[in-house]
Every structure is written in structure tokens, then in C-alpha cells.
């Protein structure tokens, strides 16, 4: 039973150890921040969504990338369009709230919102993200 408990708690203990190490050394804990990718129909919609995200303090930084071509299946048919891509830098703990908020304001029936944790990066930049997106 003790061994089972230790095995089940090891991810929790590992996470706590990483946080303690980070606090002592000032190093970055991989996955603390994430980048979310959000596609938009046009630049006007992209700017409106980016500004709304920033106004809610759900991100520290949003890139608005120019038009790209997209191919996708929609309702069984192959579609082709141009889209604008948002790159949203935020805390990983905010991804759920960010996704819910974007879905509430995005004109697409099923908005394309995906995220990836940031494993590494410029420590000063990563700290800056944390300073500009409030903790939960």
C-alpha cells in the first residue's frame, strides 16, 4: 500500500520539487506558460479578438500573423480559405478560461483553438509573461 501511494503521488511530488527548485534557483518550470493558436476569418476579426483577450488580461502578448491558406474538411466537404493566425502567449493555467472566452466571442461555429506548453525559452521573456498575466 505504501509503494502504491508513493507511485500515485510521484507526479505531485515531482511537481512540488520543480516548484521548489524554481523558487530557489530562479529557473523556469517547463510548461508554466503556453502558446495558443487561434485562426480567424480576417484581420478585423483577429484584431478584435486579440484586443478582447488583452483587455481581459488573458495573455501577455498576441501576434497577428498575415493571411495563410488553409485546407480542411467541413461538413464532409473539402474547403479552402485564407485565415489570419493569432499566437497567444499566456499562463498554462489560463488556457481553459482563454479557450472558453474565445469561443464565446468568435464567429466560427467551431473555432480553431489549440495550445502547446512552452518547454524552454528566454527566461526573462518567460518571467515577463508571468508578470503580465495574473495568476488564478
C-alpha positions as CSV (number, residue, x, y, z in Angstrom):
1,X,0.0,0.0,0.0
2,X,2.8,2.4,0.8
3,X,4.5,1.7,-2.5
4,X,1.2,2.3,-4.4
5,X,0.7,5.5,-2.6
6,X,4.2,6.7,-3.4
7,X,3.8,5.8,-7.1
8,X,0.5,7.6,-7.3
9,X,1.9,10.7,-5.5
10,X,5.1,10.8,-7.5
11,X,3.8,13.2,-10.2
12,X,2.5,15.5,-7.4
13,X,5.8,15.3,-5.5
14,X,7.8,15.9,-8.7
15,X,5.7,19.0,-9.5
16,X,6.3,20.3,-6.0
17,X,10.0,19.6,-6.2
18,X,10.2,21.5,-9.5
19,X,8.4,24.5,-8.0
20,X,10.7,24.5,-5.0
21,X,13.8,24.2,-7.3
22,X,12.4,27.1,-9.4
23,X,11.8,29.3,-6.4
24,X,15.3,28.7,-5.0
25,X,17.3,28.9,-8.3
26,X,15.0,31.3,-10.3
27,X,14.9,28.7,-13.1
28,X,11.8,28.1,-15.3
29,X,9.4,25.3,-14.8
30,X,8.7,23.8,-18.2
31,X,5.0,24.1,-19.1
32,X,4.2,27.0,-16.8
33,X,3.3,29.1,-19.9
34,X,1.7,28.1,-23.2
35,X,1.2,29.4,-26.6
36,X,-2.3,29.2,-28.1
37,X,-3.0,29.2,-31.8
38,X,-6.3,30.7,-32.9
39,X,-7.5,31.1,-36.5
40,X,-9.7,34.0,-37.6
41,X,-11.5,34.7,-40.9
42,X,-10.0,38.1,-41.5
43,X,-7.7,40.7,-39.9
44,X,-10.6,42.8,-38.5
45,X,-11.9,39.8,-36.5
46,X,-8.4,38.8,-35.5
47,X,-7.7,42.3,-34.1
48,X,-11.0,42.4,-32.2
49,X,-10.4,39.0,-30.6
50,X,-6.7,39.9,-29.8
51,X,-7.8,43.2,-28.2
52,X,-10.6,41.4,-26.2
53,X,-8.1,38.8,-24.9
54,X,-5.7,41.6,-23.9
55,X,-8.4,43.6,-22.2
56,X,-9.4,40.6,-20.1
57,X,-5.7,40.1,-19.2
58,X,-5.8,36.5,-20.5
59,X,-2.5,36.9,-22.4
60,X,0.7,38.9,-22.2
61,X,1.3,39.1,-25.9
62,X,-0.7,38.3,-29.1
63,X,0.9,38.1,-32.5
64,X,-1.4,38.6,-35.5
65,X,0.2,36.7,-38.4
66,X,-0.8,37.6,-42.0
67,X,-3.0,35.6,-44.3
68,X,-2.3,31.9,-44.9
69,X,-4.0,29.4,-47.0
70,X,-6.0,26.6,-45.3
71,X,-7.5,23.3,-46.4
72,X,-9.9,21.5,-44.2
73,X,-13.0,19.3,-44.1
74,X,-16.2,20.9,-43.1
75,X,-19.5,19.0,-43.0
76,X,-18.0,16.3,-45.3
77,X,-16.6,18.7,-47.9
78,X,-13.1,19.8,-48.6
79,X,-12.9,23.6,-48.1
80,X,-10.2,26.1,-48.9
81,X,-9.9,29.5,-47.4
82,X,-7.5,32.2,-46.2
83,X,-7.1,32.8,-42.5
84,X,-5.3,35.0,-40.0
85,X,-3.5,33.3,-37.2
86,X,-3.2,34.6,-33.6
87,X,-0.3,33.4,-31.5
88,X,-1.3,34.0,-27.9
89,X,1.3,33.8,-25.1
90,X,-0.2,33.1,-21.7
91,X,0.0,31.1,-18.5
92,X,-0.9,27.4,-19.0
93,X,-3.4,27.8,-16.1
94,X,-5.3,30.3,-18.2
95,X,-5.8,28.1,-21.3
96,X,-9.2,26.9,-20.2
97,X,-10.5,30.3,-19.5
98,X,-8.9,31.7,-22.6
99,X,-10.5,29.0,-24.8
100,X,-13.9,29.5,-23.2
101,X,-13.8,33.3,-23.7
102,X,-12.6,33.0,-27.3
103,X,-15.4,30.5,-28.1
104,X,-17.9,33.0,-26.6
105,X,-16.8,35.8,-29.0
106,X,-15.6,34.0,-32.1
107,X,-17.8,34.0,-35.1
108,X,-16.9,30.4,-36.2
109,X,-19.3,27.7,-35.2
110,X,-16.2,25.6,-34.0
111,X,-13.3,28.0,-33.5
112,X,-9.8,26.5,-34.1
113,X,-8.1,27.0,-30.7
114,X,-5.2,24.8,-29.7
115,X,-2.3,25.2,-27.3
116,X,1.1,23.9,-26.6
117,X,3.1,24.2,-23.4
118,X,6.3,26.2,-23.6
119,X,9.2,23.9,-22.6
120,X,12.0,26.4,-22.9
121,X,12.7,30.0,-23.8
122,X,14.4,33.2,-22.8
123,X,14.0,33.2,-19.0
124,X,13.5,37.0,-18.9
125,X,10.7,36.8,-21.5
126,X,9.0,33.9,-19.8
127,X,9.1,35.8,-16.5
128,X,7.7,38.8,-18.3
129,X,4.7,36.7,-19.4
130,X,4.1,35.6,-15.9
131,X,4.2,39.2,-14.6
132,X,1.7,40.3,-17.2
133,X,-0.9,37.6,-16.8
134,X,-2.4,37.4,-13.3
135,X,-2.3,34.1,-11.5
136,X,-5.6,32.3,-10.9
